Amino acid sequence: MSHTREEKLAALGRVIDTLDILRVKCPWDAKQTNESLRSNTIEETFELCQALMNEDNNEIRKELGDVLLHILFYSKIGDEKSAFDIADVADALNDKLIFRHPHIFGNVKADTAEQVKENWEALKLKEKGGNRTILAGVPAALPALIKAFRIQEKAADSGFDWEKREDVWNKVREEASEVHTEIERGNADRIEAEFGDLLFAVVNAARLYGVNPENALERTNRKFIHRFNHIEACAKARNRSLRDMTLAEMDVFWNEAKASESTPASDPEA
């Protein structure tokens, strides 16, 4: 169902009014601070991501509402501190969108998504007066896998990238070899460091081949969970404990689960 612009603005106005009332009359809402909300914001964001991965439009709508509540809540707290309000947030966003899209609102030419992205990164540096480093835009609190991907994307946008993407596999093999070397030496700290280098190289390879490593790993996580749950269910149906089963027995159930999946024909060994 599509709403008119006036209906959309009215709906936002209603939820802002409701939050204003709750902030005064509800003991829980009244005591919230930026810090107390922060962990919940992270949780709501991940729940939205889960709904997006499931392509569940009803859940996406609900989770977007939860994320919107947090945006409005932080803006309300900012208003109470006379620092900013939701209008300032919206205006700042609108100004940023216009500034970073000169190919739409200005005279800059950009005919491809790649050109738009290059302009976007250059404009972000310009916003900081040229003093912002290229990698400063990667949030320090990002999970390591996503962080590695974003670091590599930004470095590549500046021209620091492999001349031929096939060359990355030499780096992956080199890092895997160094992991084995450190394992043989038995130095725990060096083993961890080399595993980090190997993972970083694999993330780089994924990027070069147009694969988002976070999505790829989550896909494998979900596949593993499905197959392992099948093994567990089969064991319970036979009044067996997984610890009492042999790997060969578990492999039978694993392969049953794998056979039940709609695996692409080009991926017979997944």
PDB file of C-alpha atoms in Angstrom:
ATOM      1  CA  MET A   1       0.000   0.000   0.000  1.00  0.00           C
ATOM      2  CA  SER A   2       1.430   3.354  -1.045  1.00  0.00           C
ATOM      3  CA  HIS A   3       0.705   6.522   0.911  1.00  0.00           C
ATOM      4  CA  THR A   4       0.755  10.128  -0.213  1.00  0.00           C
ATOM      5  CA  ARG A   5       3.523  12.452   0.918  1.00  0.00           C
ATOM      6  CA  GLU A   6       1.074  14.140   3.283  1.00  0.00           C
ATOM      7  CA  GLU A   7       0.061  10.795   4.797  1.00  0.00           C
ATOM      8  CA  LYS A   8       3.713   9.816   5.315  1.00  0.00           C
ATOM      9  CA  LEU A   9       4.504  13.122   7.051  1.00  0.00           C
ATOM     10  CA  ALA A  10       1.375  12.807   9.198  1.00  0.00           C
ATOM     11  CA  ALA A  11       2.366   9.284  10.268  1.00  0.00           C
ATOM     12  CA  LEU A  12       5.820  10.479  11.296  1.00  0.00           C
ATOM     13  CA  GLY A  13       4.228  13.357  13.186  1.00  0.00           C
ATOM     14  CA  ARG A  14       2.006  10.950  15.122  1.00  0.00           C
ATOM     15  CA  VAL A  15       4.891   8.775  16.279  1.00  0.00           C
ATOM     16  CA  ILE A  16       6.886  11.866  17.293  1.00  0.00           C
ATOM     17  CA  ASP A  17       3.892  13.058  19.345  1.00  0.00           C
ATOM     18  CA  THR A  18       3.517   9.619  20.945  1.00  0.00           C
ATOM     19  CA  LEU A  19       7.199   9.524  21.899  1.00  0.00           C
ATOM     20  CA  ASP A  20       6.917  13.013  23.422  1.00  0.00           C
ATOM     21  CA  ILE A  21       4.105  11.747  25.658  1.00  0.00           C
ATOM     22  CA  LEU A  22       5.947   8.565  26.626  1.00  0.00           C
ATOM     23  CA  ARG A  23       9.079  10.508  27.485  1.00  0.00           C
ATOM     24  CA  VAL A  24       7.097  12.394  30.117  1.00  0.00           C
ATOM     25  CA  LYS A  25       4.589   9.831  31.389  1.00  0.00           C
ATOM     26  CA  CYS A  26       6.277   6.412  31.053  1.00  0.00           C
ATOM     27  CA  PRO A  27       8.847   5.640  33.794  1.00  0.00           C
ATOM     28  CA  TRP A  28      10.913   3.423  31.479  1.00  0.00           C
ATOM     29  CA  ASP A  29      10.992   5.839  28.548  1.00  0.00           C
ATOM     30  CA  ALA A  30      11.675   8.781  30.846  1.00  0.00           C
ATOM     31  CA  LYS A  31      14.856   7.252  32.277  1.00  0.00           C
ATOM     32  CA  GLN A  32      16.500   6.289  28.971  1.00  0.00           C
ATOM     33  CA  THR A  33      19.791   7.873  27.914  1.00  0.00           C
ATOM     34  CA  ASN A  34      22.043   7.596  24.865  1.00  0.00           C
ATOM     35  CA  GLU A  35      24.142   5.052  26.713  1.00  0.00           C
ATOM     36  CA  SER A  36      21.233   2.931  27.939  1.00  0.00           C
ATOM     37  CA  LEU A  37      19.768   2.756  24.433  1.00  0.00           C
ATOM     38  CA  ARG A  38      22.998   2.004  22.611  1.00  0.00           C
ATOM     39  CA  SER A  39      23.084  -1.769  23.119  1.00  0.00           C
ATOM     40  CA  ASN A  40      19.406  -2.034  22.192  1.00  0.00           C
ATOM     41  CA  THR A  41      20.098  -0.089  19.012  1.00  0.00           C
ATOM     42  CA  ILE A  42      22.735  -2.625  18.017  1.00  0.00           C
ATOM     43  CA  GLU A  43      20.297  -5.468  18.735  1.00  0.00           C
ATOM     44  CA  GLU A  44      17.514  -3.851  16.699  1.00  0.00           C
ATOM     45  CA  THR A  45      19.897  -3.294  13.794  1.00  0.00           C
ATOM     46  CA  PHE A  46      20.854  -6.960  13.735  1.00  0.00           C
ATOM     47  CA  GLU A  47      17.192  -7.963  13.918  1.00  0.00           C
ATOM     48  CA  LEU A  48      16.533  -5.778  10.877  1.00  0.00           C
ATOM     49  CA  CYS A  49      19.434  -7.451   9.085  1.00  0.00           C
ATOM     50  CA  GLN A  50      17.928 -10.854   9.901  1.00  0.00           C
ATOM     51  CA  ALA A  51      14.571  -9.806   8.441  1.00  0.00           C
ATOM     52  CA  LEU A  52      16.311  -8.488   5.322  1.00  0.00           C
ATOM     53  CA  MET A  53      18.176 -11.778   4.863  1.00  0.00           C
ATOM     54  CA  ASN A  54      14.897 -13.667   5.239  1.00  0.00           C
ATOM     55  CA  GLU A  55      13.249 -11.305   2.705  1.00  0.00           C
ATOM     56  CA  ASP A  56      10.270 -11.157   5.062  1.00  0.00           C
ATOM     57  CA  ASN A  57       8.525  -7.895   4.211  1.00  0.00           C
ATOM     58  CA  ASN A  58       6.257  -7.972   7.267  1.00  0.00           C
ATOM     59  CA  GLU A  59       9.245  -8.410   9.599  1.00  0.00           C
ATOM     60  CA  ILE A  60      11.255  -5.803   7.668  1.00  0.00           C
ATOM     61  CA  ARG A  61       8.434  -3.293   8.215  1.00  0.00           C
ATOM     62  CA  LYS A  62       8.309  -4.057  11.944  1.00  0.00           C
ATOM     63  CA  GLU A  63      12.068  -3.949  12.422  1.00  0.00           C
ATOM     64  CA  LEU A  64      12.377  -0.705  10.467  1.00  0.00           C
ATOM     65  CA  GLY A  65       9.869   0.729  12.921  1.00  0.00           C
ATOM     66  CA  ASP A  66      12.041  -0.349  15.842  1.00  0.00           C
ATOM     67  CA  VAL A  67      15.119   1.244  14.264  1.00  0.00           C
ATOM     68  CA  LEU A  68      13.136   4.413  13.507  1.00  0.00           C
ATOM     69  CA  LEU A  69      12.079   4.568  17.165  1.00  0.00           C
ATOM     70  CA  HIS A  70      15.725   4.667  18.187  1.00  0.00           C
ATOM     71  CA  ILE A  71      16.508   7.427  15.696  1.00  0.00           C
ATOM     72  CA  LEU A  72      13.604   9.479  17.045  1.00  0.00           C
ATOM     73  CA  PHE A  73      14.588   8.676  20.651  1.00  0.00           C
ATOM     74  CA  TYR A  74      18.178   9.906  20.209  1.00  0.00           C
ATOM     75  CA  SER A  75      16.837  13.000  18.473  1.00  0.00           C
ATOM     76  CA  LYS A  76      14.434  13.599  21.385  1.00  0.00           C
ATOM     77  CA  ILE A  77      17.282  13.331  23.877  1.00  0.00           C
ATOM     78  CA  GLY A  78      19.306  15.742  21.737  1.00  0.00           C
ATOM     79  CA  ASP A  79      16.375  18.171  21.750  1.00  0.00           C
ATOM     80  CA  GLU A  80      16.135  17.980  25.535  1.00  0.00           C
ATOM     81  CA  LYS A  81      19.807  18.926  25.727  1.00  0.00           C
ATOM     82  CA  SER A  82      19.240  21.796  23.268  1.00  0.00           C
ATOM     83  CA  ALA A  83      21.837  20.157  21.032  1.00  0.00           C
ATOM     84  CA  PHE A  84      19.709  19.115  18.012  1.00  0.00           C
ATOM     85  CA  ASP A  85      16.307  17.693  17.142  1.00  0.00           C
ATOM     86  CA  ILE A  86      14.854  15.467  14.420  1.00  0.00           C
ATOM     87  CA  ALA A  87      14.566  18.445  12.050  1.00  0.00           C
ATOM     88  CA  ASP A  88      18.307  19.095  12.403  1.00  0.00           C
ATOM     89  CA  VAL A  89      18.995  15.404  11.737  1.00  0.00           C
ATOM     90  CA  ALA A  90      16.816  15.420   8.611  1.00  0.00           C
ATOM     91  CA  ASP A  91      18.228  18.708   7.339  1.00  0.00           C
ATOM     92  CA  ALA A  92      21.814  17.536   7.822  1.00  0.00           C
ATOM     93  CA  LEU A  93      21.032  14.325   5.948  1.00  0.00           C
ATOM     94  CA  ASN A  94      19.362  16.212   3.105  1.00  0.00           C
ATOM     95  CA  ASP A  95      22.305  18.625   2.815  1.00  0.00           C
ATOM     96  CA  LYS A  96      24.732  15.694   2.741  1.00  0.00           C
ATOM     97  CA  LEU A  97      22.768  13.874   0.035  1.00  0.00           C
ATOM     98  CA  ILE A  98      22.696  16.966  -2.167  1.00  0.00           C
ATOM     99  CA  PHE A  99      26.398  17.701  -1.591  1.00  0.00           C
ATOM    100  CA  ARG A 100      27.437  14.121  -2.352  1.00  0.00           C
ATOM    101  CA  HIS A 101      25.354  13.874  -5.537  1.00  0.00           C
ATOM    102  CA  PRO A 102      26.711  16.711  -7.690  1.00  0.00           C
ATOM    103  CA  HIS A 103      25.968  14.576 -10.772  1.00  0.00           C
ATOM    104  CA  ILE A 104      22.276  15.066  -9.913  1.00  0.00           C
ATOM    105  CA  PHE A 105      22.185  18.490  -8.239  1.00  0.00           C
ATOM    106  CA  GLY A 106      25.287  20.030  -9.830  1.00  0.00           C
ATOM    107  CA  ASN A 107      27.408  19.959 -12.971  1.00  0.00           C
ATOM    108  CA  VAL A 108      29.556  16.891 -12.274  1.00  0.00           C
ATOM    109  CA  LYS A 109      29.294  14.004 -14.755  1.00  0.00           C
ATOM    110  CA  ALA A 110      28.979  10.438 -13.475  1.00  0.00           C
ATOM    111  CA  ASP A 111      27.426   7.830 -15.733  1.00  0.00           C
ATOM    112  CA  THR A 112      28.264   4.680 -13.786  1.00  0.00           C
ATOM    113  CA  ALA A 113      27.858   3.460 -10.216  1.00  0.00           C
ATOM    114  CA  GLU A 114      31.663   3.209  -9.958  1.00  0.00           C
ATOM    115  CA  GLN A 115      32.087   6.874 -10.897  1.00  0.00           C
ATOM    116  CA  VAL A 116      29.439   7.866  -8.349  1.00  0.00           C
ATOM    117  CA  LYS A 117      31.279   5.899  -5.654  1.00  0.00           C
ATOM    118  CA  GLU A 118      34.616   7.522  -6.518  1.00  0.00           C
ATOM    119  CA  ASN A 119      33.044  10.979  -6.324  1.00  0.00           C
ATOM    120  CA  TRP A 120      31.350  10.053  -3.031  1.00  0.00           C
ATOM    121  CA  GLU A 121      34.655   9.109  -1.377  1.00  0.00           C
ATOM    122  CA  ALA A 122      36.378  12.259  -2.662  1.00  0.00           C
ATOM    123  CA  LEU A 123      33.554  14.442  -1.392  1.00  0.00           C
ATOM    124  CA  LYS A 124      33.643  12.815   2.043  1.00  0.00           C
ATOM    125  CA  LEU A 125      37.308  13.822   2.306  1.00  0.00           C
ATOM    126  CA  LYS A 126      36.445  17.346   1.141  1.00  0.00           C
ATOM    127  CA  GLU A 127      33.770  17.645   3.866  1.00  0.00           C
ATOM    128  CA  LYS A 128      36.555  17.344   6.439  1.00  0.00           C
ATOM    129  CA  GLY A 129      38.604  20.036   4.756  1.00  0.00           C
ATOM    130  CA  GLY A 130      40.956  17.464   3.253  1.00  0.00           C
ATOM    131  CA  ASN A 131      42.332  16.519   6.680  1.00  0.00           C
ATOM    132  CA  ARG A 132      40.426  13.286   7.051  1.00  0.00           C
ATOM    133  CA  THR A 133      42.380  10.153   6.216  1.00  0.00           C
ATOM    134  CA  ILE A 134      40.957   7.685   3.709  1.00  0.00           C
ATOM    135  CA  LEU A 135      40.412   4.934   6.279  1.00  0.00           C
ATOM    136  CA  ALA A 136      39.062   7.232   8.999  1.00  0.00           C
ATOM    137  CA  GLY A 137      35.543   6.640   7.733  1.00  0.00           C
ATOM    138  CA  VAL A 138      35.617   2.980   8.738  1.00  0.00           C
ATOM    139  CA  PRO A 139      34.016   2.784  12.221  1.00  0.00           C
ATOM    140  CA  ALA A 140      36.381   1.285  14.781  1.00  0.00           C
ATOM    141  CA  ALA A 141      33.518  -0.645  16.408  1.00  0.00           C
ATOM    142  CA  LEU A 142      32.597  -2.610  13.274  1.00  0.00           C
ATOM    143  CA  PRO A 143      32.836  -6.414  13.518  1.00  0.00           C
ATOM    144  CA  ALA A 144      36.234  -7.480  12.202  1.00  0.00           C
ATOM    145  CA  LEU A 145      34.991  -9.229   9.047  1.00  0.00           C
ATOM    146  CA  ILE A 146      32.916  -6.275   7.854  1.00  0.00           C
ATOM    147  CA  LYS A 147      35.672  -3.898   8.918  1.00  0.00           C
ATOM    148  CA  ALA A 148      38.282  -5.730   6.816  1.00  0.00           C
ATOM    149  CA  PHE A 149      35.981  -5.558   3.791  1.00  0.00           C
ATOM    150  CA  ARG A 150      35.342  -1.822   4.201  1.00  0.00           C
ATOM    151  CA  ILE A 151      39.056  -1.094   4.739  1.00  0.00           C
ATOM    152  CA  GLN A 152      39.912  -2.919   1.536  1.00  0.00           C
ATOM    153  CA  GLU A 153      37.119  -1.195  -0.399  1.00  0.00           C
ATOM    154  CA  LYS A 154      38.335   2.232   0.634  1.00  0.00           C
ATOM    155  CA  ALA A 155      41.977   1.406  -0.082  1.00  0.00           C
ATOM    156  CA  ALA A 156      40.984   0.102  -3.524  1.00  0.00           C
ATOM    157  CA  ASP A 157      38.969   3.258  -4.239  1.00  0.00           C
ATOM    158  CA  SER A 158      42.173   5.252  -3.747  1.00  0.00           C
ATOM    159  CA  GLY A 159      43.991   3.066  -6.299  1.00  0.00           C
ATOM    160  CA  PHE A 160      45.694   0.716  -3.827  1.00  0.00           C
ATOM    161  CA  ASP A 161      44.584  -2.580  -5.306  1.00  0.00           C
ATOM    162  CA  TRP A 162      45.761  -5.612  -7.242  1.00  0.00           C
ATOM    163  CA  GLU A 163      46.470  -5.006 -10.937  1.00  0.00           C
ATOM    164  CA  LYS A 164      44.950  -8.395 -11.743  1.00  0.00           C
ATOM    165  CA  ARG A 165      42.482  -9.941  -9.335  1.00  0.00           C
ATOM    166  CA  GLU A 166      43.901 -13.430 -10.034  1.00  0.00           C
ATOM    167  CA  ASP A 167      47.101 -12.360  -8.260  1.00  0.00           C
ATOM    168  CA  VAL A 168      45.316 -12.357  -4.911  1.00  0.00           C
ATOM    169  CA  TRP A 169      45.387 -16.160  -4.829  1.00  0.00           C
ATOM    170  CA  ASN A 170      49.174 -16.118  -4.519  1.00  0.00           C
ATOM    171  CA  LYS A 171      48.716 -13.978  -1.428  1.00  0.00           C
ATOM    172  CA  VAL A 172      46.102 -16.357  -0.007  1.00  0.00           C
ATOM    173  CA  ARG A 173      48.426 -19.329  -0.545  1.00  0.00           C
ATOM    174  CA  GLU A 174      51.349 -17.407   0.958  1.00  0.00           C
ATOM    175  CA  GLU A 175      49.361 -16.548   4.095  1.00  0.00           C
ATOM    176  CA  ALA A 176      48.087 -20.141   4.435  1.00  0.00           C
ATOM    177  CA  SER A 177      51.683 -21.376   4.253  1.00  0.00           C
ATOM    178  CA  GLU A 178      52.737 -18.927   6.958  1.00  0.00           C
ATOM    179  CA  VAL A 179      49.926 -20.184   9.201  1.00  0.00           C
ATOM    180  CA  HIS A 180      51.243 -23.752   8.844  1.00  0.00           C
ATOM    181  CA  THR A 181      54.795 -22.570   9.576  1.00  0.00           C
ATOM    182  CA  GLU A 182      53.764 -20.857  12.817  1.00  0.00           C
ATOM    183  CA  ILE A 183      51.663 -23.862  13.872  1.00  0.00           C
ATOM    184  CA  GLU A 184      54.738 -26.049  13.524  1.00  0.00           C
ATOM    185  CA  ARG A 185      56.735 -23.574  15.633  1.00  0.00           C
ATOM    186  CA  GLY A 186      54.012 -23.543  18.275  1.00  0.00           C
ATOM    187  CA  ASN A 187      53.997 -19.802  18.988  1.00  0.00           C
ATOM    188  CA  ALA A 188      50.378 -19.006  19.926  1.00  0.00           C
ATOM    189  CA  ASP A 189      50.685 -15.258  19.370  1.00  0.00           C
ATOM    190  CA  ARG A 190      52.232 -15.694  15.910  1.00  0.00           C
ATOM    191  CA  ILE A 191      49.611 -18.318  14.993  1.00  0.00           C
ATOM    192  CA  GLU A 192      46.842 -15.833  15.788  1.00  0.00           C
ATOM    193  CA  ALA A 193      48.593 -13.088  13.817  1.00  0.00           C
ATOM    194  CA  GLU A 194      49.029 -15.292  10.753  1.00  0.00           C
ATOM    195  CA  PHE A 195      45.431 -16.510  10.901  1.00  0.00           C
ATOM    196  CA  GLY A 196      44.433 -12.829  10.849  1.00  0.00           C
ATOM    197  CA  ASP A 197      46.555 -12.255   7.750  1.00  0.00           C
ATOM    198  CA  LEU A 198      45.011 -15.290   6.068  1.00  0.00           C
ATOM    199  CA  LEU A 199      41.464 -14.172   6.832  1.00  0.00           C
ATOM    200  CA  PHE A 200      42.264 -10.665   5.582  1.00  0.00           C
ATOM    201  CA  ALA A 201      43.577 -12.111   2.322  1.00  0.00           C
ATOM    202  CA  VAL A 202      40.476 -14.286   1.858  1.00  0.00           C
ATOM    203  CA  VAL A 203      38.220 -11.273   2.471  1.00  0.00           C
ATOM    204  CA  ASN A 204      40.238  -9.405  -0.157  1.00  0.00           C
ATOM    205  CA  ALA A 205      39.763 -12.255  -2.623  1.00  0.00           C
ATOM    206  CA  ALA A 206      36.001 -12.217  -2.013  1.00  0.00           C
ATOM    207  CA  ARG A 207      35.891  -8.465  -2.671  1.00  0.00           C
ATOM    208  CA  LEU A 208      37.818  -8.799  -5.908  1.00  0.00           C
ATOM    209  CA  TYR A 209      35.342 -11.369  -7.169  1.00  0.00           C
ATOM    210  CA  GLY A 210      32.295  -9.293  -6.243  1.00  0.00           C
ATOM    211  CA  VAL A 211      31.338 -11.294  -3.161  1.00  0.00           C
ATOM    212  CA  ASN A 212      30.391  -9.683   0.143  1.00  0.00           C
ATOM    213  CA  PRO A 213      32.219 -11.910   2.667  1.00  0.00           C
ATOM    214  CA  GLU A 214      29.739 -11.185   5.462  1.00  0.00           C
ATOM    215  CA  ASN A 215      26.857 -12.417   3.305  1.00  0.00           C
ATOM    216  CA  ALA A 216      28.872 -15.391   2.094  1.00  0.00           C
ATOM    217  CA  LEU A 217      29.847 -16.467   5.606  1.00  0.00           C
ATOM    218  CA  GLU A 218      26.315 -16.009   6.941  1.00  0.00           C
ATOM    219  CA  ARG A 219      25.040 -18.159   4.075  1.00  0.00           C
ATOM    220  CA  THR A 220      27.426 -20.910   5.141  1.00  0.00           C
ATOM    221  CA  ASN A 221      26.503 -20.421   8.814  1.00  0.00           C
ATOM    222  CA  ARG A 222      22.850 -20.969   8.033  1.00  0.00           C
ATOM    223  CA  LYS A 223      23.641 -23.977   5.871  1.00  0.00           C
ATOM    224  CA  PHE A 224      25.699 -25.522   8.661  1.00  0.00           C
ATOM    225  CA  ILE A 225      22.968 -24.867  11.237  1.00  0.00           C
ATOM    226  CA  HIS A 226      20.373 -26.549   9.015  1.00  0.00           C
ATOM    227  CA  ARG A 227      22.526 -29.623   8.494  1.00  0.00           C
ATOM    228  CA  PHE A 228      23.658 -29.907  12.102  1.00  0.00           C
ATOM    229  CA  ASN A 229      20.091 -29.526  13.362  1.00  0.00           C
ATOM    230  CA  HIS A 230      19.115 -32.409  11.088  1.00  0.00           C
ATOM    231  CA  ILE A 231      21.840 -34.592  12.595  1.00  0.00           C
ATOM    232  CA  GLU A 232      20.664 -33.704  16.107  1.00  0.00           C
ATOM    233  CA  ALA A 233      17.008 -34.383  15.262  1.00  0.00           C
ATOM    234  CA  CYS A 234      17.869 -37.761  13.727  1.00  0.00           C
ATOM    235  CA  ALA A 235      19.887 -38.705  16.785  1.00  0.00           C
ATOM    236  CA  LYS A 236      17.051 -37.765  19.145  1.00  0.00           C
ATOM    237  CA  ALA A 237      14.559 -39.735  17.037  1.00  0.00           C
ATOM    238  CA  ARG A 238      16.744 -42.785  17.633  1.00  0.00           C
ATOM    239  CA  ASN A 239      17.266 -42.013  21.340  1.00  0.00           C
ATOM    240  CA  ARG A 240      20.947 -41.453  20.633  1.00  0.00           C
ATOM    241  CA  SER A 241      23.373 -38.837  21.920  1.00  0.00           C
ATOM    242  CA  LEU A 242      25.623 -37.071  19.424  1.00  0.00           C
ATOM    243  CA  ARG A 243      28.595 -37.824  21.658  1.00  0.00           C
ATOM    244  CA  ASP A 244      27.837 -41.554  21.386  1.00  0.00           C
ATOM    245  CA  MET A 245      27.678 -41.507  17.592  1.00  0.00           C
ATOM    246  CA  THR A 246      30.604 -42.015  15.250  1.00  0.00           C
ATOM    247  CA  LEU A 247      31.539 -39.405  12.662  1.00  0.00           C
ATOM    248  CA  ALA A 248      30.548 -41.891   9.965  1.00  0.00           C
ATOM    249  CA  GLU A 249      27.050 -42.139  11.434  1.00  0.00           C
ATOM    250  CA  MET A 250      26.734 -38.376  11.656  1.00  0.00           C
ATOM    251  CA  ASP A 251      27.987 -38.018   8.073  1.00  0.00           C
ATOM    252  CA  VAL A 252      25.034 -40.102   6.873  1.00  0.00           C
ATOM    253  CA  PHE A 253      22.565 -37.626   8.381  1.00  0.00           C
ATOM    254  CA  TRP A 254      24.679 -34.664   7.220  1.00  0.00           C
ATOM    255  CA  ASN A 255      24.471 -35.925   3.644  1.00  0.00           C
ATOM    256  CA  GLU A 256      20.723 -36.429   4.014  1.00  0.00           C
ATOM    257  CA  ALA A 257      20.355 -32.787   4.956  1.00  0.00           C
ATOM    258  CA  LYS A 258      22.630 -31.703   2.129  1.00  0.00           C
ATOM    259  CA  ALA A 259      20.628 -33.735  -0.383  1.00  0.00           C
ATOM    260  CA  SER A 260      17.431 -32.035   0.761  1.00  0.00           C
ATOM    261  CA  GLU A 261      18.806 -28.580  -0.070  1.00  0.00           C
ATOM    262  CA  SER A 262      18.343 -26.892  -3.423  1.00  0.00           C
ATOM    263  CA  THR A 263      22.069 -26.599  -4.104  1.00  0.00           C
ATOM    264  CA  PRO A 264      22.954 -25.099  -7.518  1.00  0.00           C
ATOM    265  CA  ALA A 265      24.122 -27.650 -10.079  1.00  0.00           C
ATOM    266  CA  SER A 266      27.444 -25.846 -10.333  1.00  0.00           C
ATOM    267  CA  ASP A 267      28.073 -26.375  -6.614  1.00  0.00           C
ATOM    268  CA  PRO A 268      27.806 -30.162  -6.087  1.00  0.00           C
ATOM    269  CA  GLU A 269      30.331 -30.274  -3.237  1.00  0.00           C
ATOM    270  CA  ALA A 270      28.982 -27.425  -1.078  1.00  0.00           C
TER     271      ALA A 270
END
